[in-house]
Amino acid sequence: METYQVGLIGLAFFMVLALLAFSSWRRRISKQQLTLPKPIWVSGSTNGFKCLYVATTFADRPLERVVGHGLAHRGEAYLLITASGLEVTRTGEVSFLIPKKDLIEVGAVSAVIDRAVEKDGLVSIKWKLGSQELESHFRFVDANLRSRSLSELSSLVGA
């Protein structure tokens, strides 16, 4: 067998693996979009607490990322407390509202899925989307801003 043939076989094998990974990801997105209702989309605002959106997971399955309805990707975000609830504005992604009535709990954690930070370095917001409980996680670089946001967000729970 010639060297180029071995290379072609290797390339074909790699492409098959990449195709399988891509189709698996698309299948997961489709499945979640069928089982989870759409969040309430908002136009978004760059007011509020500046942070990083890390991930949204299922509350009962903390190692499973919510990928449906555009919630998969991390990035810069702003959290704005409004009369209706908490607006999550994400740069380059869909922005959504967590209604006050759907907020369950606000706390601080040190790790989520693939991100570990200092003790209590992530703000975790537990909320309901339809009948499913989710947890969205946010990273604040400034500890003072993190504690201020925790305090203000905690006041929303049960309001």
Tab-separated table of N, CA and C in Angstrom:
chain	number	residue	atom	x	y	z
A	1	MET	N	0.851	-1.172	0.000
A	1	MET	CA	0.000	0.000	0.000
A	1	MET	C	0.902	1.242	0.000
A	2	GLU	N	0.549	2.197	-0.820
A	2	GLU	CA	1.325	3.428	-0.951
A	2	GLU	C	1.060	4.359	0.243
A	3	THR	N	1.989	5.242	0.496
A	3	THR	CA	1.876	6.197	1.601
A	3	THR	C	0.646	7.082	1.451
A	4	TYR	N	0.387	7.551	0.248
A	4	TYR	CA	-0.764	8.435	0.051
A	4	TYR	C	-2.071	7.695	0.313
A	5	GLN	N	-2.104	6.365	0.051
A	5	GLN	CA	-3.319	5.590	0.302
A	5	GLN	C	-3.600	5.499	1.808
A	6	VAL	N	-2.546	5.318	2.583
A	6	VAL	CA	-2.700	5.283	4.042
A	6	VAL	C	-3.230	6.640	4.523
A	7	GLY	N	-2.686	7.710	3.962
A	7	GLY	CA	-3.150	9.056	4.314
A	7	GLY	C	-4.607	9.274	3.953
A	8	LEU	N	-5.014	8.783	2.780
A	8	LEU	CA	-6.414	8.925	2.360
A	8	LEU	C	-7.356	8.135	3.268
A	9	ILE	N	-6.925	6.942	3.659
A	9	ILE	CA	-7.738	6.128	4.574
A	9	ILE	C	-7.871	6.843	5.922
A	10	GLY	N	-6.764	7.387	6.413
A	10	GLY	CA	-6.794	8.134	7.676
A	10	GLY	C	-7.695	9.351	7.590
A	11	LEU	N	-7.614	10.069	6.486
A	11	LEU	CA	-8.449	11.249	6.281
A	11	LEU	C	-9.930	10.863	6.221
A	12	ALA	N	-10.238	9.781	5.514
A	12	ALA	CA	-11.626	9.314	5.419
A	12	ALA	C	-12.153	8.917	6.802
A	13	PHE	N	-11.322	8.233	7.584
A	13	PHE	CA	-11.708	7.823	8.934
A	13	PHE	C	-11.998	9.059	9.801
A	14	PHE	N	-11.126	10.055	9.727
A	14	PHE	CA	-11.311	11.291	10.487
A	14	PHE	C	-12.603	11.995	10.076
A	15	MET	N	-12.884	12.036	8.785
A	15	MET	CA	-14.095	12.706	8.304
A	15	MET	C	-15.352	11.979	8.771
A	16	VAL	N	-15.310	10.652	8.811
A	16	VAL	CA	-16.453	9.879	9.313
A	16	VAL	C	-16.683	10.195	10.791
A	17	LEU	N	-15.602	10.249	11.578
A	17	LEU	CA	-15.735	10.583	12.998
A	17	LEU	C	-16.301	11.994	13.189
A	18	ALA	N	-15.824	12.941	12.407
A	18	ALA	CA	-16.318	14.317	12.496
A	18	ALA	C	-17.803	14.381	12.129
A	19	LEU	N	-18.206	13.645	11.106
A	19	LEU	CA	-19.605	13.609	10.695
A	19	LEU	C	-20.481	12.990	11.785
A	20	LEU	N	-19.998	11.924	12.415
A	20	LEU	CA	-20.747	11.297	13.511
A	20	LEU	C	-20.905	12.258	14.690
A	21	ALA	N	-19.838	12.979	15.034
A	21	ALA	CA	-19.903	13.939	16.138
A	21	ALA	C	-20.897	15.055	15.816
A	22	PHE	N	-20.840	15.572	14.611
A	22	PHE	CA	-21.742	16.646	14.197
A	22	PHE	C	-23.193	16.176	14.210
A	23	SER	N	-23.456	14.991	13.674
A	23	SER	CA	-24.841	14.504	13.628
A	23	SER	C	-25.358	14.200	15.039
A	24	SER	N	-24.491	13.746	15.924
A	24	SER	CA	-24.879	13.503	17.309
A	24	SER	C	-25.271	14.812	17.997
A	25	TRP	N	-24.483	15.856	17.770
A	25	TRP	CA	-24.771	17.175	18.343
A	25	TRP	C	-26.101	17.709	17.813
A	26	ARG	N	-26.343	17.595	16.504
A	26	ARG	CA	-27.596	18.064	15.907
A	26	ARG	C	-28.792	17.264	16.441
A	27	ARG	N	-28.612	15.961	16.624
A	27	ARG	CA	-29.683	15.115	17.145
A	27	ARG	C	-30.033	15.532	18.583
A	28	ARG	N	-29.001	15.843	19.379
A	28	ARG	CA	-29.226	16.278	20.756
A	28	ARG	C	-29.993	17.605	20.777
A	29	ILE	N	-29.617	18.528	19.919
A	29	ILE	CA	-30.318	19.818	19.835
A	29	ILE	C	-31.783	19.589	19.470
A	30	SER	N	-32.034	18.770	18.455
A	30	SER	CA	-33.412	18.501	18.013
A	30	SER	C	-34.238	17.874	19.125
A	31	LYS	N	-33.657	16.905	19.822
A	31	LYS	CA	-34.374	16.220	20.898
A	31	LYS	C	-34.751	17.206	22.004
A	32	GLN	N	-33.794	18.054	22.400
A	32	GLN	CA	-34.084	19.011	23.466
A	32	GLN	C	-35.109	20.052	23.022
A	33	GLN	N	-35.059	20.453	21.768
A	33	GLN	CA	-36.023	21.444	21.286
A	33	GLN	C	-37.432	20.871	21.223
A	34	LEU	N	-37.551	19.563	21.091
A	34	LEU	CA	-38.867	18.931	21.108
A	34	LEU	C	-39.400	18.789	22.527
A	35	THR	N	-38.515	18.562	23.503
A	35	THR	CA	-38.962	18.297	24.871
A	35	THR	C	-39.014	19.539	25.755
A	36	LEU	N	-38.224	20.555	25.431
A	36	LEU	CA	-38.218	21.787	26.227
A	36	LEU	C	-38.990	22.884	25.506
A	37	PRO	N	-39.805	23.637	26.232
A	37	PRO	CA	-40.440	24.785	25.580
A	37	PRO	C	-39.395	25.866	25.301
A	38	LYS	N	-39.710	26.757	24.374
A	38	LYS	CA	-38.799	27.870	24.089
A	38	LYS	C	-38.794	28.829	25.268
A	39	PRO	N	-37.623	29.336	25.624
A	39	PRO	CA	-37.611	30.411	26.626
A	39	PRO	C	-38.286	31.650	26.038
A	40	ILE	N	-38.590	32.593	26.887
A	40	ILE	CA	-39.166	33.855	26.415
A	40	ILE	C	-38.023	34.695	25.867
A	41	TRP	N	-38.048	34.953	24.565
A	41	TRP	CA	-36.987	35.741	23.948
A	41	TRP	C	-37.204	37.211	24.260
A	42	VAL	N	-36.110	37.920	24.474
A	42	VAL	CA	-36.164	39.373	24.669
A	42	VAL	C	-35.140	40.016	23.747
A	43	SER	N	-35.325	41.300	23.493
A	43	SER	CA	-34.388	41.985	22.593
A	43	SER	C	-33.026	42.156	23.239
A	44	GLY	N	-32.979	42.191	24.543
A	44	GLY	CA	-31.703	42.279	25.239
A	44	GLY	C	-31.277	43.710	25.494
A	45	SER	N	-30.406	43.856	26.463
A	45	SER	CA	-29.923	45.171	26.858
A	45	SER	C	-28.512	45.029	27.404
A	46	THR	N	-27.697	46.019	27.168
A	46	THR	CA	-26.341	45.980	27.722
A	46	THR	C	-26.281	46.723	29.051
A	47	ASN	N	-27.431	46.919	29.677
A	47	ASN	CA	-27.484	47.440	31.045
A	47	ASN	C	-27.425	46.248	31.987
A	48	GLY	N	-27.227	46.489	33.238
A	48	GLY	CA	-27.221	45.410	34.207
A	48	GLY	C	-25.814	44.941	34.528
A	49	PHE	N	-25.736	43.762	35.121
A	49	PHE	CA	-24.464	43.195	35.561
A	49	PHE	C	-23.741	42.546	34.386
A	50	LYS	N	-22.533	42.977	34.119
A	50	LYS	CA	-21.742	42.353	33.050
A	50	LYS	C	-21.077	41.096	33.615
A	51	CYS	N	-21.180	40.004	32.869
A	51	CYS	CA	-20.625	38.731	33.324
A	51	CYS	C	-20.351	37.840	32.116
A	52	LEU	N	-20.018	36.600	32.384
A	52	LEU	CA	-19.867	35.595	31.336
A	52	LEU	C	-20.924	34.525	31.548
A	53	TYR	N	-21.670	34.223	30.510
A	53	TYR	CA	-22.617	33.104	30.551
A	53	TYR	C	-21.783	31.847	30.371
A	54	VAL	N	-21.835	30.942	31.341
A	54	VAL	CA	-21.006	29.737	31.289
A	54	VAL	C	-21.782	28.571	30.694
A	55	ALA	N	-22.943	28.260	31.255
A	55	ALA	CA	-23.718	27.115	30.765
A	55	ALA	C	-25.080	27.095	31.430
A	56	THR	N	-26.000	26.391	30.807
A	56	THR	CA	-27.264	26.037	31.433
A	56	THR	C	-27.324	24.521	31.427
A	57	THR	N	-27.645	23.953	32.591
A	57	THR	CA	-27.717	22.501	32.736
A	57	THR	C	-29.093	22.125	33.279
A	58	PHE	N	-29.394	20.849	33.207
A	58	PHE	CA	-30.604	20.340	33.838
A	58	PHE	C	-30.319	20.233	35.333
A	59	ALA	N	-31.240	20.703	36.174
A	59	ALA	CA	-31.007	20.710	37.620
A	59	ALA	C	-30.776	19.303	38.162
A	60	ASP	N	-31.494	18.324	37.631
A	60	ASP	CA	-31.334	16.952	38.116
A	60	ASP	C	-30.235	16.182	37.381
A	61	ARG	N	-29.657	16.782	36.355
A	61	ARG	CA	-28.547	16.175	35.603
A	61	ARG	C	-27.480	17.248	35.364
A	62	PRO	N	-26.709	17.586	36.398
A	62	PRO	CA	-25.782	18.723	36.304
A	62	PRO	C	-24.637	18.548	35.315
A	63	LEU	N	-24.446	17.358	34.798
A	63	LEU	CA	-23.386	17.149	33.811
A	63	LEU	C	-23.920	17.140	32.384
A	64	GLU	N	-25.197	17.486	32.223
A	64	GLU	CA	-25.786	17.532	30.882
A	64	GLU	C	-26.156	18.967	30.526
A	65	ARG	N	-25.477	19.497	29.537
A	65	ARG	CA	-25.682	20.878	29.090
A	65	ARG	C	-26.978	20.986	28.284
A	66	VAL	N	-27.718	22.058	28.508
A	66	VAL	CA	-28.890	22.349	27.680
A	66	VAL	C	-28.368	22.989	26.395
A	67	VAL	N	-28.637	22.345	25.274
A	67	VAL	CA	-28.145	22.840	23.981
A	67	VAL	C	-29.280	23.326	23.082
A	68	GLY	N	-30.501	22.974	23.414
A	68	GLY	CA	-31.643	23.375	22.603
A	68	GLY	C	-31.946	24.857	22.739
A	69	HIS	N	-32.609	25.399	21.752
A	69	HIS	CA	-33.068	26.791	21.726
A	69	HIS	C	-31.932	27.796	21.895
A	70	GLY	N	-30.751	27.452	21.448
A	70	GLY	CA	-29.636	28.399	21.464
A	70	GLY	C	-28.971	28.613	22.807
A	71	LEU	N	-29.171	27.718	23.766
A	71	LEU	CA	-28.595	27.900	25.098
A	71	LEU	C	-27.231	27.235	25.271
A	72	ALA	N	-26.659	26.707	24.217
A	72	ALA	CA	-25.446	25.902	24.342
A	72	ALA	C	-24.159	26.685	24.552
A	73	HIS	N	-24.018	27.820	23.928
A	73	HIS	CA	-22.695	28.439	23.831
A	73	HIS	C	-22.434	29.483	24.903
A	74	ARG	N	-21.235	29.425	25.453
A	74	ARG	CA	-20.838	30.401	26.467
A	74	ARG	C	-20.426	31.697	25.799
A	75	GLY	N	-20.394	32.745	26.584
A	75	GLY	CA	-19.965	34.031	26.046
A	75	GLY	C	-20.322	35.175	26.974
A	76	GLU	N	-20.012	36.376	26.540
A	76	GLU	CA	-20.287	37.573	27.327
A	76	GLU	C	-21.794	37.752	27.493
A	77	ALA	N	-22.183	38.212	28.685
A	77	ALA	CA	-23.612	38.381	28.965
A	77	ALA	C	-23.838	39.560	29.904
A	78	TYR	N	-25.086	39.985	29.953
A	78	TYR	CA	-25.529	41.014	30.893
A	78	TYR	C	-26.779	40.483	31.580
A	79	LEU	N	-26.840	40.630	32.895
A	79	LEU	CA	-28.016	40.236	33.664
A	79	LEU	C	-28.716	41.506	34.122
A	80	LEU	N	-29.966	41.644	33.737
A	80	LEU	CA	-30.726	42.844	34.081
A	80	LEU	C	-31.999	42.437	34.815
A	81	ILE	N	-32.151	42.955	36.028
A	81	ILE	CA	-33.360	42.696	36.807
A	81	ILE	C	-34.423	43.697	36.362
A	82	THR	N	-35.571	43.158	35.944
A	82	THR	CA	-36.679	44.000	35.485
A	82	THR	C	-37.929	43.661	36.290
A	83	ALA	N	-39.006	44.369	36.034
A	83	ALA	CA	-40.273	44.096	36.718
A	83	ALA	C	-40.785	42.693	36.392
A	84	SER	N	-40.440	42.166	35.210
A	84	SER	CA	-40.918	40.834	34.808
A	84	SER	C	-40.046	39.694	35.303
A	85	GLY	N	-38.793	39.992	35.620
A	85	GLY	CA	-37.882	38.935	36.048
A	85	GLY	C	-36.445	39.277	35.720
A	86	LEU	N	-35.713	38.294	35.257
A	86	LEU	CA	-34.293	38.469	34.960
A	86	LEU	C	-34.057	38.319	33.462
A	87	GLU	N	-33.582	39.384	32.839
A	87	GLU	CA	-33.221	39.326	31.421
A	87	GLU	C	-31.767	38.895	31.309
A	88	VAL	N	-31.523	37.888	30.488
A	88	VAL	CA	-30.167	37.415	30.217
A	88	VAL	C	-29.860	37.787	28.768
A	89	THR	N	-28.996	38.775	28.605
A	89	THR	CA	-28.608	39.237	27.270
A	89	THR	C	-27.242	38.658	26.958
A	90	ARG	N	-27.154	37.868	25.895
A	90	ARG	CA	-25.883	37.239	25.524
A	90	ARG	C	-25.405	37.806	24.202
A	91	THR	N	-24.147	38.193	24.176
A	91	THR	CA	-23.553	38.754	22.966
A	91	THR	C	-23.460	37.678	21.888
A	92	GLY	N	-24.079	37.937	20.745
A	92	GLY	CA	-24.012	37.010	19.622
A	92	GLY	C	-24.928	35.805	19.717
A	93	GLU	N	-25.719	35.715	20.759
A	93	GLU	CA	-26.649	34.595	20.941
A	93	GLU	C	-28.025	35.155	21.294
A	94	VAL	N	-29.014	34.278	21.384
A	94	VAL	CA	-30.359	34.723	21.744
A	94	VAL	C	-30.381	35.175	23.201
A	95	SER	N	-31.163	36.204	23.470
A	95	SER	CA	-31.339	36.707	24.829
A	95	SER	C	-32.690	36.220	25.325
A	96	PHE	N	-32.776	35.933	26.614
A	96	PHE	CA	-34.018	35.365	27.131
A	96	PHE	C	-34.355	35.943	28.500
A	97	LEU	N	-35.612	35.743	28.887
A	97	LEU	CA	-36.126	36.224	30.163
A	97	LEU	C	-36.420	35.032	31.059
A	98	ILE	N	-36.000	35.141	32.304
A	98	ILE	CA	-36.417	34.176	33.321
A	98	ILE	C	-37.472	34.907	34.155
A	99	PRO	N	-38.753	34.560	33.983
A	99	PRO	CA	-39.806	35.254	34.733
A	99	PRO	C	-39.624	35.076	36.241
A	100	LYS	N	-40.018	36.086	37.004
A	100	LYS	CA	-39.891	36.031	38.470
A	100	LYS	C	-40.518	34.767	39.034
A	101	LYS	N	-41.701	34.427	38.522
A	101	LYS	CA	-42.425	33.265	39.058
A	101	LYS	C	-41.682	31.955	38.824
A	102	ASP	N	-40.758	31.934	37.861
A	102	ASP	CA	-40.027	30.706	37.545
A	102	ASP	C	-38.681	30.599	38.251
A	103	LEU	N	-38.267	31.651	38.950
A	103	LEU	CA	-37.007	31.602	39.703
A	103	LEU	C	-37.193	30.733	40.940
A	104	ILE	N	-36.281	29.807	41.149
A	104	ILE	CA	-36.381	28.890	42.280
A	104	ILE	C	-35.337	29.204	43.344
A	105	GLU	N	-34.099	29.411	42.900
A	105	GLU	CA	-33.010	29.571	43.862
A	105	GLU	C	-31.827	30.272	43.198
A	106	VAL	N	-31.105	31.036	43.986
A	106	VAL	CA	-29.883	31.684	43.520
A	106	VAL	C	-28.790	31.333	44.515
A	107	GLY	N	-27.626	30.938	44.001
A	107	GLY	CA	-26.528	30.584	44.890
A	107	GLY	C	-25.193	30.711	44.199
A	108	ALA	N	-24.156	30.303	44.909
A	108	ALA	CA	-22.798	30.350	44.365
A	108	ALA	C	-22.217	28.943	44.360
A	109	VAL	N	-21.546	28.594	43.280
A	109	VAL	CA	-20.901	27.284	43.142
A	109	VAL	C	-19.483	27.484	42.619
A	110	SER	N	-18.701	26.412	42.681
A	110	SER	CA	-17.307	26.497	42.224
A	110	SER	C	-17.063	25.814	40.888
A	111	ALA	N	-17.998	24.973	40.457
A	111	ALA	CA	-17.770	24.244	39.204
A	111	ALA	C	-19.093	23.905	38.534
A	112	VAL	N	-19.029	23.807	37.204
A	112	VAL	CA	-20.156	23.365	36.399
A	112	VAL	C	-19.589	22.740	35.129
A	113	ILE	N	-20.118	21.626	34.732
A	113	ILE	CA	-19.715	20.868	33.546
A	113	ILE	C	-18.211	20.917	33.296
A	114	ASP	N	-17.761	21.884	32.509
A	114	ASP	CA	-16.351	21.923	32.107
A	114	ASP	C	-15.648	23.179	32.599
A	115	ARG	N	-16.164	23.792	33.630
A	115	ARG	CA	-15.568	25.029	34.144
A	115	ARG	C	-15.443	24.923	35.664
A	116	ALA	N	-14.239	25.087	36.179
A	116	ALA	CA	-13.996	25.131	37.619
A	116	ALA	C	-13.267	26.433	37.930
A	117	VAL	N	-13.719	27.108	38.970
A	117	VAL	CA	-13.139	28.394	39.354
A	117	VAL	C	-12.897	28.390	40.862
A	118	GLU	N	-12.533	29.552	41.407
A	118	GLU	CA	-12.303	29.642	42.847
A	118	GLU	C	-13.597	29.362	43.605
A	119	LYS	N	-13.472	29.172	44.916
A	119	LYS	CA	-14.627	28.855	45.758
A	119	LYS	C	-15.738	29.886	45.543
A	120	ASP	N	-16.922	29.388	45.232
A	120	ASP	CA	-18.111	30.216	45.007
A	120	ASP	C	-17.914	31.275	43.925
A	121	GLY	N	-17.149	30.948	42.897
A	121	GLY	CA	-16.846	31.897	41.828
A	121	GLY	C	-17.886	31.979	40.726
A	122	LEU	N	-18.874	31.097	40.753
A	122	LEU	CA	-19.942	31.120	39.748
A	122	LEU	C	-21.277	31.403	40.429
A	123	VAL	N	-22.083	32.230	39.815
A	123	VAL	CA	-23.442	32.469	40.298
A	123	VAL	C	-24.344	31.471	39.583
A	124	SER	N	-25.108	30.721	40.361
A	124	SER	CA	-25.989	29.694	39.813
A	124	SER	C	-27.440	30.113	40.042
A	125	ILE	N	-28.211	30.113	38.972
A	125	ILE	CA	-29.620	30.503	39.052
A	125	ILE	C	-30.468	29.303	38.650
A	126	LYS	N	-31.228	28.788	39.606
A	126	LYS	CA	-32.117	27.651	39.343
A	126	LYS	C	-33.479	28.213	38.962
A	127	TRP	N	-34.025	27.706	37.842
A	127	TRP	CA	-35.295	28.222	37.345
A	127	TRP	C	-36.047	27.141	36.592
A	128	LYS	N	-37.322	27.407	36.332
A	128	LYS	CA	-38.157	26.448	35.605
A	128	LYS	C	-38.396	26.936	34.187
A	129	LEU	N	-38.259	26.013	33.261
A	129	LEU	CA	-38.643	26.248	31.869
A	129	LEU	C	-39.695	25.194	31.571
A	130	GLY	N	-40.955	25.607	31.570
A	130	GLY	CA	-42.038	24.635	31.482
A	130	GLY	C	-42.059	23.849	32.787
A	131	SER	N	-42.005	22.532	32.687
A	131	SER	CA	-41.984	21.698	33.892
A	131	SER	C	-40.564	21.274	34.275
A	132	GLN	N	-39.588	21.650	33.473
A	132	GLN	CA	-38.194	21.230	33.681
A	132	GLN	C	-37.419	22.272	34.495
A	133	GLU	N	-36.733	21.813	35.541
A	133	GLU	CA	-35.882	22.709	36.317
A	133	GLU	C	-34.497	22.762	35.690
A	134	LEU	N	-34.011	23.982	35.478
A	134	LEU	CA	-32.697	24.207	34.877
A	134	LEU	C	-31.842	25.035	35.826
A	135	GLU	N	-30.537	25.024	35.585
A	135	GLU	CA	-29.620	25.898	36.313
A	135	GLU	C	-28.737	26.606	35.305
A	136	SER	N	-28.754	27.930	35.347
A	136	SER	CA	-27.878	28.730	34.492
A	136	SER	C	-26.755	29.274	35.359
A	137	HIS	N	-25.546	29.253	34.806
A	137	HIS	CA	-24.355	29.613	35.574
A	137	HIS	C	-23.637	30.787	34.918
A	138	PHE	N	-23.217	31.725	35.756
A	138	PHE	CA	-22.585	32.955	35.285
A	138	PHE	C	-21.305	33.213	36.067
A	139	ARG	N	-20.326	33.753	35.380
A	139	ARG	CA	-19.018	34.045	35.975
A	139	ARG	C	-18.832	35.549	36.040
A	140	PHE	N	-18.589	36.046	37.236
A	140	PHE	CA	-18.277	37.458	37.448
A	140	PHE	C	-16.808	37.546	37.815
A	141	VAL	N	-16.058	38.353	37.094
A	141	VAL	CA	-14.630	38.477	37.357
A	141	VAL	C	-14.388	39.247	38.653
A	142	ASP	N	-15.208	40.253	38.911
A	142	ASP	CA	-15.071	41.090	40.100
A	142	ASP	C	-15.878	40.484	41.253
A	143	ALA	N	-15.211	40.163	42.367
A	143	ALA	CA	-15.878	39.538	43.513
A	143	ALA	C	-16.938	40.454	44.123
A	144	ASN	N	-16.693	41.760	44.140
A	144	ASN	CA	-17.691	42.696	44.690
A	144	ASN	C	-18.953	42.710	43.834
A	145	LEU	N	-18.778	42.707	42.535
A	145	LEU	CA	-19.920	42.672	41.620
A	145	LEU	C	-20.675	41.352	41.767
A	146	ARG	N	-19.935	40.264	41.954
A	146	ARG	CA	-20.566	38.950	42.139
A	146	ARG	C	-21.433	38.950	43.398
A	147	SER	N	-20.902	39.461	44.516
A	147	SER	CA	-21.685	39.444	45.752
A	147	SER	C	-22.879	40.398	45.667
A	148	ARG	N	-22.711	41.543	45.002
A	148	ARG	CA	-23.830	42.468	44.814
A	148	ARG	C	-24.924	41.831	43.950
A	149	SER	N	-24.505	41.152	42.874
A	149	SER	CA	-25.491	40.500	42.002
A	149	SER	C	-26.205	39.370	42.740
A	150	LEU	N	-25.466	38.604	43.539
A	150	LEU	CA	-26.091	37.527	44.323
A	150	LEU	C	-27.161	38.092	45.251
A	151	SER	N	-26.840	39.179	45.900
A	151	SER	CA	-27.782	39.804	46.825
A	151	SER	C	-29.041	40.277	46.094
A	152	GLU	N	-28.858	40.978	44.990
A	152	GLU	CA	-30.015	41.498	44.246
A	152	GLU	C	-30.824	40.380	43.594
A	153	LEU	N	-30.130	39.372	43.065
A	153	LEU	CA	-30.842	38.256	42.434
A	153	LEU	C	-31.611	37.445	43.469
A	154	SER	N	-31.040	37.272	44.653
A	154	SER	CA	-31.718	36.519	45.713
A	154	SER	C	-33.025	37.184	46.111
A	155	SER	N	-33.074	38.515	46.023
A	155	SER	CA	-34.302	39.225	46.388
A	155	SER	C	-35.439	38.949	45.397
A	156	LEU	N	-35.108	38.480	44.202
A	156	LEU	CA	-36.139	38.155	43.199
A	156	LEU	C	-36.855	36.843	43.498
A	157	VAL	N	-36.155	35.910	44.143
A	157	VAL	CA	-36.718	34.579	44.386
A	157	VAL	C	-37.898	34.699	45.341
A	158	GLY	N	-39.029	34.190	44.903
A	158	GLY	CA	-40.236	34.227	45.713
A	158	GLY	C	-40.967	35.563	45.691
A	159	ALA	N	-40.470	36.504	44.885
A	159	ALA	CA	-41.112	37.837	44.841
A	159	ALA	C	-42.359	37.810	43.980
